[in-house]
Short mmCIF file of C-alpha atoms in Angstrom, two decimals:
data_model
loop_
_atom_site.label_atom_id
_atom_site.label_comp_id
_atom_site.label_asym_id
_atom_site.label_seq_id
_atom_site.Cartn_x
_atom_site.Cartn_y
_atom_site.Cartn_z
CA MET A 1 -0.59 -0.20 0.09
CA SER A 2 1.42 3.20 -1.25
CA PHE A 3 1.66 6.21 1.13
CA LEU A 4 -0.68 7.97 -0.46
CA GLU A 5 -3.18 4.89 -0.51
CA ALA A 6 -2.85 4.93 3.71
CA LEU A 7 -2.95 8.25 4.47
CA ASP A 8 -6.54 8.53 2.08
CA GLU A 9 -7.79 11.69 3.55
CA ARG A 10 -6.20 11.83 7.56
CA ILE A 11 -4.82 15.44 7.48
CA ARG A 12 -4.65 17.81 10.01
CA ILE A 13 -4.07 21.23 9.07
CA LEU A 14 -2.70 22.79 13.00
CA GLU A 15 -2.36 26.82 13.32
CA ARG A 16 -0.67 25.32 17.28
CA VAL A 17 -1.25 22.94 20.02
CA GLY A 18 -0.08 23.28 23.74
CA SER A 19 1.49 20.51 23.87
CA TRP A 20 3.75 17.62 21.11
CA ALA A 21 0.93 14.66 23.72
CA GLU A 22 -1.87 16.61 22.09
CA ALA A 23 -0.64 17.00 18.79
CA VAL A 24 0.42 13.42 18.77
CA ARG A 25 -2.93 12.75 20.87
CA ILE A 26 -4.87 13.89 17.41
CA SER A 27 -2.83 12.28 15.19
CA GLY A 28 -3.89 9.00 16.50
CA GLU A 29 -7.57 9.77 16.89
CA LEU A 30 -8.12 10.95 12.68
CA LEU A 31 -6.79 6.42 13.11
CA ALA A 32 -8.98 5.26 15.95
CA ALA A 33 -12.26 8.12 13.94
CA ASP A 34 -11.51 5.66 11.27
CA GLY A 35 -11.81 2.50 12.92
CA LEU A 36 -7.74 1.53 12.32
CA VAL A 37 -7.12 1.76 16.09
CA THR A 38 -8.95 1.43 19.15
CA PRO A 39 -9.04 4.28 21.32
CA LEU A 40 -5.77 2.45 23.64
CA TYR A 41 -2.94 2.25 21.01
CA VAL A 42 -4.09 6.57 20.85
CA GLU A 43 -3.09 6.25 25.03
CA ARG A 44 -0.38 4.59 24.23
CA MET A 45 1.04 6.39 21.33
CA ILE A 46 1.47 8.88 24.36
CA ARG A 47 2.77 7.54 26.31
CA THR A 48 6.02 5.01 24.69
CA CYS A 49 6.60 9.03 24.37
CA GLU A 50 6.12 9.71 27.78
CA GLU A 51 8.51 6.15 29.32
CA LEU A 52 11.07 6.28 25.79
CA GLY A 53 11.95 9.38 25.29
CA PRO A 54 11.70 11.48 22.02
CA TYR A 55 12.92 9.99 19.63
CA ILE A 56 9.82 9.59 17.76
CA ALA A 57 10.98 13.24 16.53
CA ILE A 58 13.15 11.28 13.83
CA ALA A 59 14.24 13.95 11.30
CA PRO A 60 14.45 18.22 11.35
CA GLY A 61 11.10 19.11 11.42
CA ILE A 62 9.37 15.52 11.57
CA ALA A 63 7.50 12.28 13.59
CA ILE A 64 6.55 9.29 13.78
CA PRO A 65 3.96 8.70 16.15
CA HIS A 66 2.86 4.75 16.41
CA ALA A 67 2.24 2.26 19.43
CA ARG A 68 2.66 -1.81 18.20
CA PRO A 69 0.46 -3.80 16.18
CA GLU A 70 -0.87 -4.92 20.25
CA ASP A 71 -1.79 -2.26 21.53
CA GLY A 72 -5.13 -1.94 19.41
CA ALA A 73 -3.64 -2.00 15.41
CA ARG A 74 -6.21 -2.96 13.49
CA ALA A 75 -5.30 -1.91 9.93
CA PHE A 76 -2.44 -0.21 7.98
CA GLY A 77 -2.86 3.41 7.63
CA LEU A 78 -0.96 6.56 8.61
CA SER A 79 -2.16 10.20 9.36
CA ILE A 80 -0.56 13.10 9.00
CA VAL A 81 -1.19 16.61 11.56
CA VAL A 82 0.14 20.19 10.91
CA VAL A 83 1.21 21.70 13.27
CA LYS A 84 1.73 25.78 11.78
CA GLU A 85 3.90 27.06 14.32
CA GLY A 86 5.73 24.05 14.88
CA VAL A 87 6.30 21.93 17.78
CA SER A 88 8.78 20.89 20.44
CA PHE A 89 8.62 16.73 21.23
CA GLY A 90 12.51 17.92 23.71
CA SER A 91 14.43 16.29 20.21
CA HIS A 92 17.58 17.88 17.94
CA ASN A 93 14.88 18.10 15.34
CA ASP A 94 13.03 20.04 16.71
CA PRO A 95 10.39 21.54 16.29
CA VAL A 96 8.27 19.89 14.82
CA TYR A 97 6.29 20.98 12.10
CA VAL A 98 4.43 17.42 11.01
CA LEU A 99 3.40 14.59 12.22
CA ILE A 100 2.93 10.94 10.20
CA ALA A 101 1.62 8.78 12.73
CA PHE A 102 1.14 5.37 11.51
CA ALA A 103 -0.85 1.48 12.69
CA THR A 104 0.38 -1.38 11.86
CA PRO A 105 -1.97 -4.68 12.77
CA ASP A 106 1.50 -7.16 11.91
CA ARG A 107 5.64 -6.20 11.89
CA SER A 108 5.26 -6.48 8.34
CA ALA A 109 7.52 -3.93 6.20
CA HIS A 110 5.16 -2.46 4.86
CA ILE A 111 8.78 -1.94 1.70
CA GLU A 112 6.00 0.76 -0.21
CA PHE A 113 4.80 3.00 3.11
CA LEU A 114 8.79 2.83 4.52
CA ARG A 115 10.53 3.58 0.46
CA GLN A 116 8.09 6.23 -0.35
CA LEU A 117 8.98 7.25 3.55
CA ALA A 118 12.63 7.26 3.65
CA GLU A 119 11.98 9.39 0.55
CA ILE A 120 10.39 12.22 2.49
CA LEU A 121 12.94 11.96 5.51
CA ALA A 122 15.58 12.87 3.37
CA ARG A 123 14.18 16.01 2.16
CA SER A 124 12.41 16.19 6.49
CA GLU A 125 13.49 20.44 6.89
CA GLU A 126 11.86 21.33 3.33
CA ILE A 127 8.93 19.48 3.03
CA ALA A 128 7.95 20.71 6.53
CA HIS A 129 8.52 24.02 6.11
CA ALA A 130 6.12 22.88 2.54
CA LEU A 131 3.64 21.44 4.45
CA ALA A 132 3.58 24.03 7.44
CA ARG A 133 2.53 27.25 4.89
CA LEU A 134 -0.35 24.94 3.65
CA GLU A 135 -4.21 25.77 4.71
CA THR A 136 -5.90 23.12 3.95
CA GLY A 137 -6.39 19.11 4.21
CA GLU A 138 -6.90 19.18 0.04
CA GLN A 139 -3.15 21.74 -0.48
CA ALA A 140 -0.99 18.91 1.53
CA ARG A 141 -2.37 15.95 -0.14
CA ALA A 142 -1.57 18.07 -3.87
CA PHE A 143 1.47 18.51 -2.29
CA LEU A 144 2.17 14.67 -1.54
CA ARG A 145 0.98 13.68 -5.07
CA THR A 146 3.35 16.10 -6.48
CA LEU A 147 6.47 15.42 -4.27
CA LEU A 148 6.33 11.68 -4.17
CA GLN A 149 5.53 11.18 -8.61
CA GLU A 150 7.86 13.43 -8.60
CA GLU A 151 10.84 11.31 -6.36
CA ASP A 152 9.03 7.75 -8.57
CA SER A 153 11.19 8.45 -11.18
CA ALA A 154 13.93 10.95 -10.27
CA SER A 155 14.93 6.74 -8.40
CA ARG A 156 13.89 5.60 -11.49
CA SER A 157 15.99 7.44 -13.27
CA GLY A 158 19.47 7.28 -11.36
CA GLU A 159 19.82 5.76 -7.42
CA ASP A 160 23.36 7.87 -5.95
CA PRO A 161 25.79 5.52 -6.80
CA SER A 162 27.99 5.83 -3.78
CA MET F 1 37.77 -5.20 3.62
CA SER F 2 36.47 -8.90 3.80
CA ARG F 3 34.87 -10.98 7.05
CA LYS F 4 34.63 -14.89 6.69
CA GLN F 5 31.20 -13.92 9.48
CA PRO F 6 28.05 -11.87 8.28
CA ILE F 7 27.85 -7.94 10.47
CA ARG F 8 25.39 -8.92 12.95
CA VAL F 9 23.45 -5.67 12.82
CA VAL F 10 20.82 -4.51 15.63
CA ALA F 11 18.59 -1.90 14.66
CA ALA F 12 16.60 -1.24 17.23
CA CYS F 13 13.80 2.07 18.98
CA GLY F 14 10.88 2.20 21.28
CA LEU F 15 8.58 -0.71 20.44
CA GLY F 16 10.46 -2.44 17.78
CA THR F 17 8.03 -2.03 15.35
CA GLY F 18 8.07 1.37 12.63
CA THR F 19 11.42 2.97 13.68
CA ALA F 20 13.44 -0.19 14.20
CA LEU F 21 11.15 -1.75 10.23
CA TYR F 22 12.76 1.82 8.76
CA LEU F 23 16.71 1.96 10.08
CA LYS F 24 16.34 -1.93 9.39
CA MET F 25 15.89 -1.80 5.43
CA THR F 26 17.94 1.71 5.13
CA VAL F 27 21.09 -0.50 7.03
CA GLU F 28 21.15 -3.49 5.21
CA GLU F 29 20.77 -0.53 1.70
CA ILE F 30 23.91 0.27 2.57
CA LEU F 31 25.72 -2.30 3.75
CA LYS F 32 25.04 -4.33 0.73
CA LYS F 33 25.75 -1.27 -1.69
CA ALA F 34 28.49 -1.65 0.97
CA GLY F 35 29.92 -5.05 0.24
CA ILE F 36 29.63 -5.51 3.62
CA PRO F 37 27.69 -9.46 3.88
CA ALA F 38 25.38 -8.06 8.05
CA VAL F 39 22.83 -10.24 9.09
CA VAL F 40 20.35 -7.43 10.26
CA GLU F 41 17.44 -7.67 12.96
CA THR F 42 14.27 -5.73 14.96
CA ALA F 43 14.17 -5.23 18.56
CA ASP F 44 12.32 -2.46 20.30
CA ALA F 45 14.71 -1.38 23.66
CA THR F 46 14.33 -3.78 26.16
CA LEU F 47 15.29 -6.91 23.22
CA ALA F 48 17.78 -4.61 21.39
CA PRO F 49 20.52 -4.85 24.88
CA ALA F 50 19.68 -8.63 25.94
CA MET F 51 21.18 -9.27 21.80
CA ASN F 52 24.38 -11.50 20.30
CA ALA F 53 24.97 -8.18 17.89
CA ASP F 54 27.81 -6.69 16.72
CA ILE F 55 26.68 -3.19 17.07
CA ILE F 56 23.17 -1.62 17.26
CA VAL F 57 21.79 0.68 15.50
CA THR F 58 19.50 3.20 17.38
CA GLY F 59 18.60 6.68 17.87
CA PRO F 60 20.69 9.32 20.90
CA ASP F 61 17.93 8.60 23.77
CA LEU F 62 17.84 4.29 23.41
CA ALA F 63 22.05 4.52 22.56
CA GLU F 64 22.45 6.55 25.83
CA MET F 65 20.36 3.65 27.16
CA PHE F 66 22.55 0.46 25.16
CA ARG F 67 26.16 1.90 26.12
CA GLN F 68 25.46 0.95 29.90
CA ARG F 69 23.48 -1.79 29.34
CA GLY F 70 24.05 -3.28 25.94
CA ARG F 71 26.36 -6.43 24.85
CA ALA F 72 26.67 -5.12 21.66
CA ARG F 73 30.66 -4.13 21.25
CA GLU F 74 29.32 -1.03 18.75
CA ILE F 75 26.04 1.62 19.19
CA VAL F 76 26.08 3.58 16.26
CA ALA F 77 23.69 7.30 17.12
CA VAL F 78 21.21 8.02 14.31
CA THR F 79 20.17 11.39 14.03
CA ASN F 80 18.89 12.30 11.84
CA TYR F 81 17.09 8.94 9.84
CA GLY F 82 16.40 11.12 6.99
CA ASN F 83 20.36 11.03 6.66
CA ARG F 84 21.57 8.43 4.45
CA ALA F 85 24.62 9.77 4.89
CA GLU F 86 24.77 9.79 8.63
CA ILE F 87 24.06 7.27 9.03
CA ARG F 88 26.20 5.46 6.47
CA GLU F 89 28.86 7.11 7.50
CA LYS F 90 28.38 6.50 11.21
CA LEU F 91 27.05 2.25 10.08
CA LEU F 92 30.94 1.82 8.50
CA ALA F 93 33.25 4.20 11.29
CA ALA F 94 31.68 1.47 14.09
CA ILE F 95 31.73 -1.11 11.43
CA GLN F 96 36.51 0.06 10.77
CA ARG F 97 36.66 -0.09 14.83
CA LEU F 98 35.10 -2.99 14.91
CA GLU F 99 37.64 -4.87 12.35
CA GLY F 100 40.17 -3.46 14.18
CA SER F 101 39.72 -4.87 17.03
CA THR F 102 38.83 -7.83 15.66
CA PRO F 103 41.91 -10.51 17.43
#
């Protein structure tokens, strides 16, 4: 399943949030509203970050909140929350502008998703700032569609040889 | 660089799911391109320190914890998971140190 298929309509653009936990909760509630995860999963997304530190902020400007499959993931899917003013996770990669939350009911690799995530993370600052300038979910989806298609054709035409 | 045994790498994150899978994929690609035979597994924060690995690749928070109580000989702390050059550089440096210290 590709990134955009997994994302569906679950994009929320916010001006600001009170805390990283609020942003994570909103990203989890987008998944829960579509039945992809249980309410427990959303709680565990937050608790994981409290217990294990801000490691989910994995690249400048981008965090990937998630919990374990057994915490209540029912189906594979993503949600995106954009915080236009940015939010601090207490990480090297602060401020975070984009949260890409995901749920997966098994531990299989979802290679297509991970490959496209890698493309986004490789240009994380540029993409986070670009998304933070948009106003609507439709704009964000159109931006991602263009971005991932461009990346697709770029990676077909020539890979970094090193 | 030649070695008889593949290098054992553990890609670890808090839960052993999302981030660890992502790291595993990246590390496998880097080592394949570098022609270094390796077995790459994923693990969560609890399991990773107990695993029999040459190298653990993880984020800076868990790296500190693994340094204090892990069995792995090298801990690679990745700050920006999107920066493949950072991951490659740190990983290959750790492998060189391993090669240097192998009896």
